[in-house]
Coordinates of C-alpha atoms and ligand atoms in Angstrom, one line a residue:
X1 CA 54.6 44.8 -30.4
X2 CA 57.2 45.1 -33.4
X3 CA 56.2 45.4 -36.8
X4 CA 54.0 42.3 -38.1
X5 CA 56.3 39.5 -39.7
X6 CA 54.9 36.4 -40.8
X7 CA 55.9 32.8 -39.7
X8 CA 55.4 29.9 -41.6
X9 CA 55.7 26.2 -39.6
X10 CA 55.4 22.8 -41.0
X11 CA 54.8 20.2 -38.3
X12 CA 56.3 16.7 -39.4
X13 CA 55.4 13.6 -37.2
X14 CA 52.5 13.6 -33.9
X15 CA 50.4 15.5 -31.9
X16 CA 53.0 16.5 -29.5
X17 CA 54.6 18.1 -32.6
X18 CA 51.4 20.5 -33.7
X19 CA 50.9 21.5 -29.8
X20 CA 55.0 22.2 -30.1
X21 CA 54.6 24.5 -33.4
X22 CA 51.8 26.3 -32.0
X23 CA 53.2 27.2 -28.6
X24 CA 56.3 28.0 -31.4
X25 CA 53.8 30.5 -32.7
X26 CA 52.7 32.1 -29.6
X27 CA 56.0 32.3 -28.6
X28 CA 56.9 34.3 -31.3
X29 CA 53.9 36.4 -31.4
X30 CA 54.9 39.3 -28.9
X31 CA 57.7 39.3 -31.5
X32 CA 55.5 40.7 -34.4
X33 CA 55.1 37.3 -35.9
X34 CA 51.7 36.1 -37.9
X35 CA 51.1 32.9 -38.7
X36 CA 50.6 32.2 -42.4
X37 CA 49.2 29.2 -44.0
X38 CA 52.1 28.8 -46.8
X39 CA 55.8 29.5 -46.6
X40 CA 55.4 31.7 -50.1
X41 CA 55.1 34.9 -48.4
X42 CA 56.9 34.1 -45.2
X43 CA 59.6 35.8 -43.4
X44 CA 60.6 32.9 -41.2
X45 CA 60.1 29.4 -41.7
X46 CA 60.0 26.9 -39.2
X47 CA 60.1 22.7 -39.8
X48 CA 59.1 21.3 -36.8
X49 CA 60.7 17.8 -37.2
X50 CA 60.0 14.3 -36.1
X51 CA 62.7 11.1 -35.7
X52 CA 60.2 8.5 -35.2
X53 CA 59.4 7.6 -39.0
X54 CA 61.9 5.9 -41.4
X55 CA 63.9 8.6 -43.6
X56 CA 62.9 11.4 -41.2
X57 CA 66.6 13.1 -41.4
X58 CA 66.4 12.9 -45.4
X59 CA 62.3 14.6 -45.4
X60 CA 63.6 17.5 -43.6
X61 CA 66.6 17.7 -45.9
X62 CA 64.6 18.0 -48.4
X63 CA 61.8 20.0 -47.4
X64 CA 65.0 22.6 -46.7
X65 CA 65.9 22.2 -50.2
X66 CA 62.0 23.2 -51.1
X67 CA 62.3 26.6 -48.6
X68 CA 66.2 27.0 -49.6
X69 CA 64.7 28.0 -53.1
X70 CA 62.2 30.6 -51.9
X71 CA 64.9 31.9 -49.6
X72 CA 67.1 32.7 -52.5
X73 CA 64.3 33.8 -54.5
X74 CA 63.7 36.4 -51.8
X75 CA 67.0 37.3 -51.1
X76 CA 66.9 38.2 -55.2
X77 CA 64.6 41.2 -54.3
X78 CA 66.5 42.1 -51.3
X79 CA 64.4 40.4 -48.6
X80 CA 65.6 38.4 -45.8
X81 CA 64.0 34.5 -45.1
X82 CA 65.3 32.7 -42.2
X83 CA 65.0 29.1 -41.7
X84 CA 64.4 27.4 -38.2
X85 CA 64.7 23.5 -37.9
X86 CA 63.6 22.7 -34.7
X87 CA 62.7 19.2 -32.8
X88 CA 63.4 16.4 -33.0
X89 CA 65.9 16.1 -36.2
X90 CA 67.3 19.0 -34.9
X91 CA 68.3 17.9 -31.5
X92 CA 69.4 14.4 -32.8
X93 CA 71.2 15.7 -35.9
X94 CA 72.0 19.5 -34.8
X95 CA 75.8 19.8 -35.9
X96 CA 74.8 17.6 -39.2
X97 CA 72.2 19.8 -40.3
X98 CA 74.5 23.2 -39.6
X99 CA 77.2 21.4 -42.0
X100 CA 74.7 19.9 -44.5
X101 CA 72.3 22.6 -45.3
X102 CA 74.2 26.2 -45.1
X103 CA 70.7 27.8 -45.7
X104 CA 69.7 27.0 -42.5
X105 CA 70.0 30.1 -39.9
X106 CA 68.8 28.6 -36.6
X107 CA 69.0 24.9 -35.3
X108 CA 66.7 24.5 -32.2
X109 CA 66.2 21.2 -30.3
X110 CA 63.2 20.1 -28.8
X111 CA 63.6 21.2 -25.1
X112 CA 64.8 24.8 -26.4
X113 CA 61.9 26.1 -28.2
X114 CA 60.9 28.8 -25.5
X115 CA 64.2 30.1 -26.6
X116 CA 63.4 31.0 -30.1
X117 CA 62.9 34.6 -30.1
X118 CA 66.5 34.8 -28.3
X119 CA 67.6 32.9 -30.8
X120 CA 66.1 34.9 -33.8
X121 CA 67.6 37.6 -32.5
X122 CA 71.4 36.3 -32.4
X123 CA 70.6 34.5 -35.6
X124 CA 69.5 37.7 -37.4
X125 CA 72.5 39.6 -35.6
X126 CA 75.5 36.7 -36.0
X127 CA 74.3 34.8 -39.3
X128 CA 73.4 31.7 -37.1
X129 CA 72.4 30.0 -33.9
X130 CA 72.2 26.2 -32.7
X131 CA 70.7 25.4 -29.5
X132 CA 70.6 21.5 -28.7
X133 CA 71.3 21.2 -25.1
X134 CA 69.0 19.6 -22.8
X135 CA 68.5 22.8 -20.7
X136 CA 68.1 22.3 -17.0
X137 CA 65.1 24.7 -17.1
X138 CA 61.4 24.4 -17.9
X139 CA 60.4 25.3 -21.6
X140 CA 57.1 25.0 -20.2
X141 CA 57.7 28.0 -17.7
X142 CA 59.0 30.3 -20.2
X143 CA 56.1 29.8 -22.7
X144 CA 53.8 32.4 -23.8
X145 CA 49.9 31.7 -23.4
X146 CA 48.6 32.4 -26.9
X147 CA 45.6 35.1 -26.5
X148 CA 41.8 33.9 -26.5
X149 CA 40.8 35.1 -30.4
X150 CA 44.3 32.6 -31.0
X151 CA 42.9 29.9 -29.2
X152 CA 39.1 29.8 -30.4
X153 CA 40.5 30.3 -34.0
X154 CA 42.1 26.8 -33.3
X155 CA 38.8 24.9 -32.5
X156 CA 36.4 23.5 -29.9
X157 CA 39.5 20.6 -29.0
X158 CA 43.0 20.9 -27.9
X159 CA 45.7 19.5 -26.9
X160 CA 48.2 19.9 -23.6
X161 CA 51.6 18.4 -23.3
X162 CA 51.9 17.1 -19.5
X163 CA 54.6 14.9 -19.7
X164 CA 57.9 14.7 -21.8
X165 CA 60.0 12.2 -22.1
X166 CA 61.0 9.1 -21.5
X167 CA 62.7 6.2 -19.4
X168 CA 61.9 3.0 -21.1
X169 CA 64.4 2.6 -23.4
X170 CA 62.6 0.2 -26.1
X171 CA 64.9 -0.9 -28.7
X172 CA 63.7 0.5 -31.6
X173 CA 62.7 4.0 -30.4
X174 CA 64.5 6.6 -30.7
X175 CA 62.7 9.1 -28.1
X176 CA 64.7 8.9 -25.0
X177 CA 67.7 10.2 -26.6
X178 CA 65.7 13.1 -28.6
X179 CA 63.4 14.0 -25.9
X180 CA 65.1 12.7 -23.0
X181 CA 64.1 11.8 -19.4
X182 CA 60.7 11.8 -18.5
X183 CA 59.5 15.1 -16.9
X184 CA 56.0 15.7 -15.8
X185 CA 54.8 19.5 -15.6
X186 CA 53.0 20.8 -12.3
X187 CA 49.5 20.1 -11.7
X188 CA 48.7 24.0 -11.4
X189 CA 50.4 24.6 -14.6
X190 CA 48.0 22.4 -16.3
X191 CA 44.9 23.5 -14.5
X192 CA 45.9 27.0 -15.1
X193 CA 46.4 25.8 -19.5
X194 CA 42.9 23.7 -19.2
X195 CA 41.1 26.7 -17.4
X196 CA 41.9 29.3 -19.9
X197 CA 41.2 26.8 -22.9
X198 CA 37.9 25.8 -21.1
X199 CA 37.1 30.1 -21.4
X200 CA 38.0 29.9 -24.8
X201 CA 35.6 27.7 -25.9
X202 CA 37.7 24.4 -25.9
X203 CA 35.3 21.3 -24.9
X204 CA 37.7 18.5 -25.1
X205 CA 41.3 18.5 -23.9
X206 CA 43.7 15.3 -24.9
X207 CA 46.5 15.6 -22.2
X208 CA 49.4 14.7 -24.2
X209 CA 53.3 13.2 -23.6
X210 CA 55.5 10.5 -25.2
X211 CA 54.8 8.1 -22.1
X212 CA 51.5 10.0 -20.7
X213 CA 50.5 7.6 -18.0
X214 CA 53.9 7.8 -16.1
X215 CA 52.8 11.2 -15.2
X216 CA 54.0 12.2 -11.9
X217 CA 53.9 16.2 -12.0
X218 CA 54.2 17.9 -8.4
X219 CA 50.6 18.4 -6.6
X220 CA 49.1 21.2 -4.9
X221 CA 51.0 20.0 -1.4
X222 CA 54.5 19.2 -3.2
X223 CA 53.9 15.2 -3.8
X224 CA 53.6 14.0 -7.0
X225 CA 50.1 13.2 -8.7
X226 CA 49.1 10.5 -10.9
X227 CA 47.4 10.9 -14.0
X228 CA 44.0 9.3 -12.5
X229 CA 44.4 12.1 -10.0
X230 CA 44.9 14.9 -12.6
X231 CA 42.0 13.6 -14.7
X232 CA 40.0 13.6 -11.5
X233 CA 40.6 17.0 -11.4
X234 CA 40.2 18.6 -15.0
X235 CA 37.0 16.7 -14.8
X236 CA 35.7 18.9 -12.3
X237 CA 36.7 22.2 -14.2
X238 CA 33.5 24.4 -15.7
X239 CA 33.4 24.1 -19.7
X240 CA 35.4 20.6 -20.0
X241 CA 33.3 18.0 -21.1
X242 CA 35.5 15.4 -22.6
X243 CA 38.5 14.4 -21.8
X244 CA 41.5 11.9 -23.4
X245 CA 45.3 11.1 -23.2
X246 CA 47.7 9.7 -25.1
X247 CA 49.9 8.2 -25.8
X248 CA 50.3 4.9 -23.2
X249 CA 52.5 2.6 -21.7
X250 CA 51.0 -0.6 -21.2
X251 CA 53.0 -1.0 -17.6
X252 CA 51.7 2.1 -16.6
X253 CA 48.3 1.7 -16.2
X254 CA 47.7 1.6 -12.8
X255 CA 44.8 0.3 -10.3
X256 CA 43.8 4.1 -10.1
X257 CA 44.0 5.2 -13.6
X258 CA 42.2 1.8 -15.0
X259 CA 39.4 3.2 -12.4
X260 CA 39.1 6.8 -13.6
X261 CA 37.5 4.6 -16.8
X262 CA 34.8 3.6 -15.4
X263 CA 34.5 6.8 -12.2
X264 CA 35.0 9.8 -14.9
X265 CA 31.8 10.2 -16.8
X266 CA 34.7 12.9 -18.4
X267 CA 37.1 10.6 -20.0
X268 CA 36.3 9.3 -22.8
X269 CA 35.8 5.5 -23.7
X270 CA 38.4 5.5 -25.7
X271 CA 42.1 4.6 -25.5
X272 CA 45.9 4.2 -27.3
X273 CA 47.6 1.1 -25.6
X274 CA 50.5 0.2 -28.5
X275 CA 51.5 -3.4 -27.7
X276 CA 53.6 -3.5 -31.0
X277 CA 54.0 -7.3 -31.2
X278 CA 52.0 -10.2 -29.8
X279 CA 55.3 -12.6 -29.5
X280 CA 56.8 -12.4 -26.0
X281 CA 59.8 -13.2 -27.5
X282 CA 59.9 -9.8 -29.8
X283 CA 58.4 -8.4 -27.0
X284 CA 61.9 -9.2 -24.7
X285 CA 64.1 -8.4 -27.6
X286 CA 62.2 -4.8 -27.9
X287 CA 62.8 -4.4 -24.5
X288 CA 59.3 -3.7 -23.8
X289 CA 58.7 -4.7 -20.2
X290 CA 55.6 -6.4 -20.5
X291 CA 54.8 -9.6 -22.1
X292 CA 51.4 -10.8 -24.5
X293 CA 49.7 -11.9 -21.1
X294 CA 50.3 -8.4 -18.9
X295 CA 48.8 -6.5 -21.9
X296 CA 46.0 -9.0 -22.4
X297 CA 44.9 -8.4 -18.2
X298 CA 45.6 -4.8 -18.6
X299 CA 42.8 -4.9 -21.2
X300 CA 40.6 -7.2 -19.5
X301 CA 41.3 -4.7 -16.6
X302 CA 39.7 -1.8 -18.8
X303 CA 37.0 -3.4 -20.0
X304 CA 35.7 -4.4 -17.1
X305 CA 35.6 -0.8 -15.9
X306 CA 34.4 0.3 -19.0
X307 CA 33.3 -2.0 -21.0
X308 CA 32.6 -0.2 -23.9
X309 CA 36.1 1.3 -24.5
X310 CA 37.6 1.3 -27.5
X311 CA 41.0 0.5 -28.4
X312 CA 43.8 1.3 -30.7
X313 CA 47.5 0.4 -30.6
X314 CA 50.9 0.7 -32.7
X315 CA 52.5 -2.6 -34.3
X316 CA 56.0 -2.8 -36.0
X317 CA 56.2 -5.9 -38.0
X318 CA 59.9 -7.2 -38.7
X319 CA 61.6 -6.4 -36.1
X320 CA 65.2 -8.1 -35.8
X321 CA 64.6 -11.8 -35.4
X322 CA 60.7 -12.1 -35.8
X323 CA 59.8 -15.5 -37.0
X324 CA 56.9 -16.7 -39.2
X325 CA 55.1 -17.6 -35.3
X326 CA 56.3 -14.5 -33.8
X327 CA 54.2 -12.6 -36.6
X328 CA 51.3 -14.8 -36.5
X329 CA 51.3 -14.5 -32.5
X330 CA 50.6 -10.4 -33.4
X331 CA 47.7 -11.7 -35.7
X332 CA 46.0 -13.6 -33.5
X333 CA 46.2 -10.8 -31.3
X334 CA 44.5 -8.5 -32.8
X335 CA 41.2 -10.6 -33.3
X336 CA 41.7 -11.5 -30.0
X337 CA 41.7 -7.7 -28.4
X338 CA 39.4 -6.4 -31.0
X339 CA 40.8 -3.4 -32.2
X340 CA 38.7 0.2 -32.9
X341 CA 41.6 0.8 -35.1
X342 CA 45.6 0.7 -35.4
X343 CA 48.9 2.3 -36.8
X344 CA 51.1 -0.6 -38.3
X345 CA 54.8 0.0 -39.5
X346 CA 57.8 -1.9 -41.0
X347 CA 60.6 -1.6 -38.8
X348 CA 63.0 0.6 -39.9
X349 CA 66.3 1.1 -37.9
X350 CA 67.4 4.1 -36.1
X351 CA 70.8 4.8 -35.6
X352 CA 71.9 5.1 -32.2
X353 CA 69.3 2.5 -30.7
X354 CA 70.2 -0.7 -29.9
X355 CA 67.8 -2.4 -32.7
X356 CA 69.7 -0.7 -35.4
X357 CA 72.7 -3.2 -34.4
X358 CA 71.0 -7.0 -34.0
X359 CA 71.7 -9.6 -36.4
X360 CA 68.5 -11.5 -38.2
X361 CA 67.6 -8.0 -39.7
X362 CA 64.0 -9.0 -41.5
X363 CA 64.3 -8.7 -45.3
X364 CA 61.9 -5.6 -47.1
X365 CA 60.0 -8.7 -49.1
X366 CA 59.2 -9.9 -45.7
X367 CA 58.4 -6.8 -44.1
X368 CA 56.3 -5.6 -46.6
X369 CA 54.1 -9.3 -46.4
X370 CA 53.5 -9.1 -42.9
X371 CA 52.7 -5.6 -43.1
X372 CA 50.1 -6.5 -46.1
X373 CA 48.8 -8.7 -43.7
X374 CA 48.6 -7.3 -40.2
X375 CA 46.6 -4.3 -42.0
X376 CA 44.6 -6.5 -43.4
X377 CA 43.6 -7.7 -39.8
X378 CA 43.5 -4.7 -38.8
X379 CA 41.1 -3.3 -41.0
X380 CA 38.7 -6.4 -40.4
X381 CA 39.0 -5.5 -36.5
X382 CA 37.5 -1.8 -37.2
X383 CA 35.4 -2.6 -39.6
X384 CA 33.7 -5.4 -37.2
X385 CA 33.8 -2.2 -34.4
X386 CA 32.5 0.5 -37.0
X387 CA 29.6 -2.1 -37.5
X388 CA 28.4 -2.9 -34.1
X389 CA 27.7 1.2 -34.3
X390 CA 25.0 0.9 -36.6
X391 CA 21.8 2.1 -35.4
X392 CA 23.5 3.4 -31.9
X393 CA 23.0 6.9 -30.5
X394 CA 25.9 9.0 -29.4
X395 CA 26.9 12.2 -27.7
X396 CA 28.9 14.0 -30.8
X397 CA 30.8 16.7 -30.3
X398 CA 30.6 19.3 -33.4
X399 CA 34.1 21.3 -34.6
X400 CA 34.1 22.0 -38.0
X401 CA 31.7 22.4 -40.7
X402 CA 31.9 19.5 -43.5
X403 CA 33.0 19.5 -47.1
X404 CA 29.1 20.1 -48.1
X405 CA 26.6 22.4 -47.5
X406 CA 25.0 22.2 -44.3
X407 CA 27.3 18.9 -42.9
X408 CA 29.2 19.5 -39.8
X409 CA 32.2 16.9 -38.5
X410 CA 32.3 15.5 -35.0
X411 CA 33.7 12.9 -33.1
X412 CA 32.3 9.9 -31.4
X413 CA 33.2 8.9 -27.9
X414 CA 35.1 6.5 -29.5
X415 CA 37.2 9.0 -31.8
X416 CA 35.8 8.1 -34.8
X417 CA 34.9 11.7 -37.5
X418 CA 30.9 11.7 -37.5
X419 CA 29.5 13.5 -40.5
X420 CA 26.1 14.6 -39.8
X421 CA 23.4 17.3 -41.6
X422 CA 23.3 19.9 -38.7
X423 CA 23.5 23.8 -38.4
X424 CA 26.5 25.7 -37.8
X425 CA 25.4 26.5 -34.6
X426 CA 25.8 23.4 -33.2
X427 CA 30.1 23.7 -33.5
X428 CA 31.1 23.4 -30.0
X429 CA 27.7 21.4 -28.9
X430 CA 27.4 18.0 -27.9
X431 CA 24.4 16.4 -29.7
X432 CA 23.0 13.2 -30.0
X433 CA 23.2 11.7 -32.9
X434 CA 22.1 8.5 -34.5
X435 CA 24.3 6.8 -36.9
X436 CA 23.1 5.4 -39.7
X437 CA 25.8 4.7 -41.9
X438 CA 29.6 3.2 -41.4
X439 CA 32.5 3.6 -43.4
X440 CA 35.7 2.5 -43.2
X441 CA 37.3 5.2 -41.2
X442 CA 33.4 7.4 -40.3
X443 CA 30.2 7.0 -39.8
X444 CA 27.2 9.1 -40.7
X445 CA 24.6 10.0 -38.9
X446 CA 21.5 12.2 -38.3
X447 CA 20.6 14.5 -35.2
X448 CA 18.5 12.6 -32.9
X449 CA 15.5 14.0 -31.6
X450 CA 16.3 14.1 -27.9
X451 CA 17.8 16.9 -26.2
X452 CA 21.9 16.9 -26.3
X453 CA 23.5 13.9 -24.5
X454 CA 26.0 14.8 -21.7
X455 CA 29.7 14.9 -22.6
X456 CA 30.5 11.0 -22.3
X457 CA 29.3 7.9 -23.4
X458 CA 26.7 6.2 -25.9
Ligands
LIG501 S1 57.8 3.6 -24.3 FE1 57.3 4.6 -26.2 S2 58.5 6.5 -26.2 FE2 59.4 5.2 -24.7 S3 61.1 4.1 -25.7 FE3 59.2 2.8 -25.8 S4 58.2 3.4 -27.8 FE4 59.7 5.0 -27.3

């Protein structure tokens, strides 16, 4: 190993972001690079970027304006900072970035990661280094496993990317053409990931991937697995007791994986199905591929396999065209599903996708009602959900220890943070625990006096 240098990264945007930036780390570790928790004392700074959220472009500007400073503050005392942008900003905006910010010494897309000590090195040798290509091999087969002190130190839960990509082309999204096709990772490769986590310590695994349930990853005779199958088969692995995915298409839950609900006492009841509007019409001009009624028997579908599941979902209100009835078609669904809980948005268009360039933009006045609205629904929907777990025992899985003395943080079945009055030694335990409190976004609860639950279920 070379001399110990330390590595800052700021994730921006979602989980498959933080699982990026830490395979980032690990990547870099056999390099001599330490992790660091601020970018004060850091020798290289990575901004792991996201493209879904409005501005996202203009953040990372300026976040590089924040680490430009402490670059030439270093630089002042004779020490060398490099900057890394890498993801999704990077792959979309690559050339743009290299001619807006000077500062910046490497520019790494999001397929190219696994590339980054490579990188460094030219960067540190030629002054710069841009890698945006789609490369036509497997990030995931060049990735270093981070060791097992690296991956207790990052809790009792984790997540795995499986899948990558995507084929659906909705018009607002901007993911196809910053992550590309959809690519599934081999079912042995995962195994392999899971199995070592699982000897870590890791109890719960969320398998991961921008359209998780079109996973088709090559099986252990050449044919391509579903998800249900894979799930099937982490289920069975010593040391994992819960498992999730995310995120879903609603076309893509299958006969098989709708089934793994109510087979897999593994997989938690619990589940992200964005539907985004409730107006078919919207639905069309999104380019969605399913209409208010397939996502309303996909649902019935679940919860008659598991009828307990719980069930969140993305909405953007606004969207080119949406009428007065189009928005109130979203309301009504979301008292009709029932929602655990939900991420709402203003559409914001992305340059590039086809949403950017329909007439009947939506107004901000308008945007910003609806919005007002649809989380007021929302927030009525998990507060009715919150409630009907008053008085309920679950199976709580410990990870951290609480901002008092003596509390420790779980999670429910159903996701929700659990603040309990329990000893440190129960981090990594599944207890039972009877909740006696709800707020809006936890409960509370006290340990039960029966023995620990299984993994799953209330
Ligand atoms: S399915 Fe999801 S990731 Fe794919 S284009 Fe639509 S919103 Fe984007």
């Amino acid at each position: 190993m070379k001399g110990s240098r330390k590595l800052y990264v700021k994730s921006f945007g979602c989980q498959m972001n933080v699982y990026d930036s830490q395979r980032m780390a690990d990547t870099l570790a056999p390099n001599g690079y330490v992790e660091t928790a601020t970018p004060e004392d850091a020798d290289l700074v990575i901004l792991n970027t996201c493209h879904i959220r409005e501005k996202a472009a203009e953040k990372v500007y300026s976040e590089i304006g924040r680490v430009r400073r402490l670059k030439e503050a270093a630089a002042a005392h004779g020490l060398r900072v490099l900057i890394a942008v890498v993801g999704c900003v990077a792959q979309a905006e690559g050339a743009e970035i290299v001619r807006r910010a000077p500062a910046v010494d490497l520019v790494v897309g999001s397929q190219n990661y696994h590339r980054l000590p490579e990188l460094l090195a030219r960067a540190e040798r030629d002054g710069k280094a841009v890698d945006t290509e789609f490369p036509v091999d497997d990030k995931f087969e060049h990735l270093v496993a981070p060791s097992a002190a690296a991956t207790r130190a990052r809790g009792v839960t984790a997540f795995v990317t499986v899948q990558e990509g995507c084929d659906k082309f909705c018009t607002f999204c901007v993911v196809p053409y910053t992550r590309g096709a959809e690519s599934s990772r081999p079912v042995g490769k995962i195994r392999a990931e899971v199995e070592r986590l699982a000897d870590a310590g890791v109890r719960e695994v969320t398998l991961i991937g921008q359209n998780v349930n079109a996973y088709h990853g090559e099986g252990p005779h050449g044919r391509p697995w579903s998800l249900a199958q894979l799930l099937g088969l982490l289920a069975e692995l010593p040391g994992i007791e819960r498992l999730r995915y995310t995120t879903s298409h609603p076309r893509d839950m299958d006969t098989d994986l709708i089934a793994a609900h109510r087979d897999l006492p593994q997989l938690m009841p619990q589940l992200h199905l964005p539907v985004q509007s409730g107006s078919d019409r919207i639905l069309a001009a999104m380019n969605r591929r399913h209409t208010r009624a397939d996502y309303i028997d996909v649902v019935t579908r679940l919860r008659e396999a598991r009828p307990d599941l719980a069930l969140t979902s993305d909405f953007i209100v606004g969207f080119p065209g949406e009428t007065e009835d189009d928005f109130t078609a979203t309301l009504d669904l979301v008292d009709e599903i029932g929602y655990s809980g939900a991420f709402s948005f203003k559409y914001s268009p992305r340059p590039g996708t086809p949403g950017a360039d329909m007439d009947d933009q939506i107004d901000e006045a308008t945007k910003s009602d609806r919005l007002h609205r649809l989380q007021a629904a929302i927030d009525r929907s998990q507060a009715v959900f919150n409630r009907r777990c008053l008085g309920r025992k679950f199976a709580v899985l410990f990870e951290r220890t609480g901002r008092y003395d003596g509390q420790l943080v779980g999670r429910s079945p159903y996701l929700q943070p659990v603040q309990v009055a329990a000893p440190t030694a129960l981090i990594g335990k599944i207890a039972a625990v009877t909740v006696t409190e709800v707020a809006s976004n936890s409960l509370f609860g006290t340990l039960a006096q029966e023995p620990a639950l299984a993994g799953a279920g209330a």
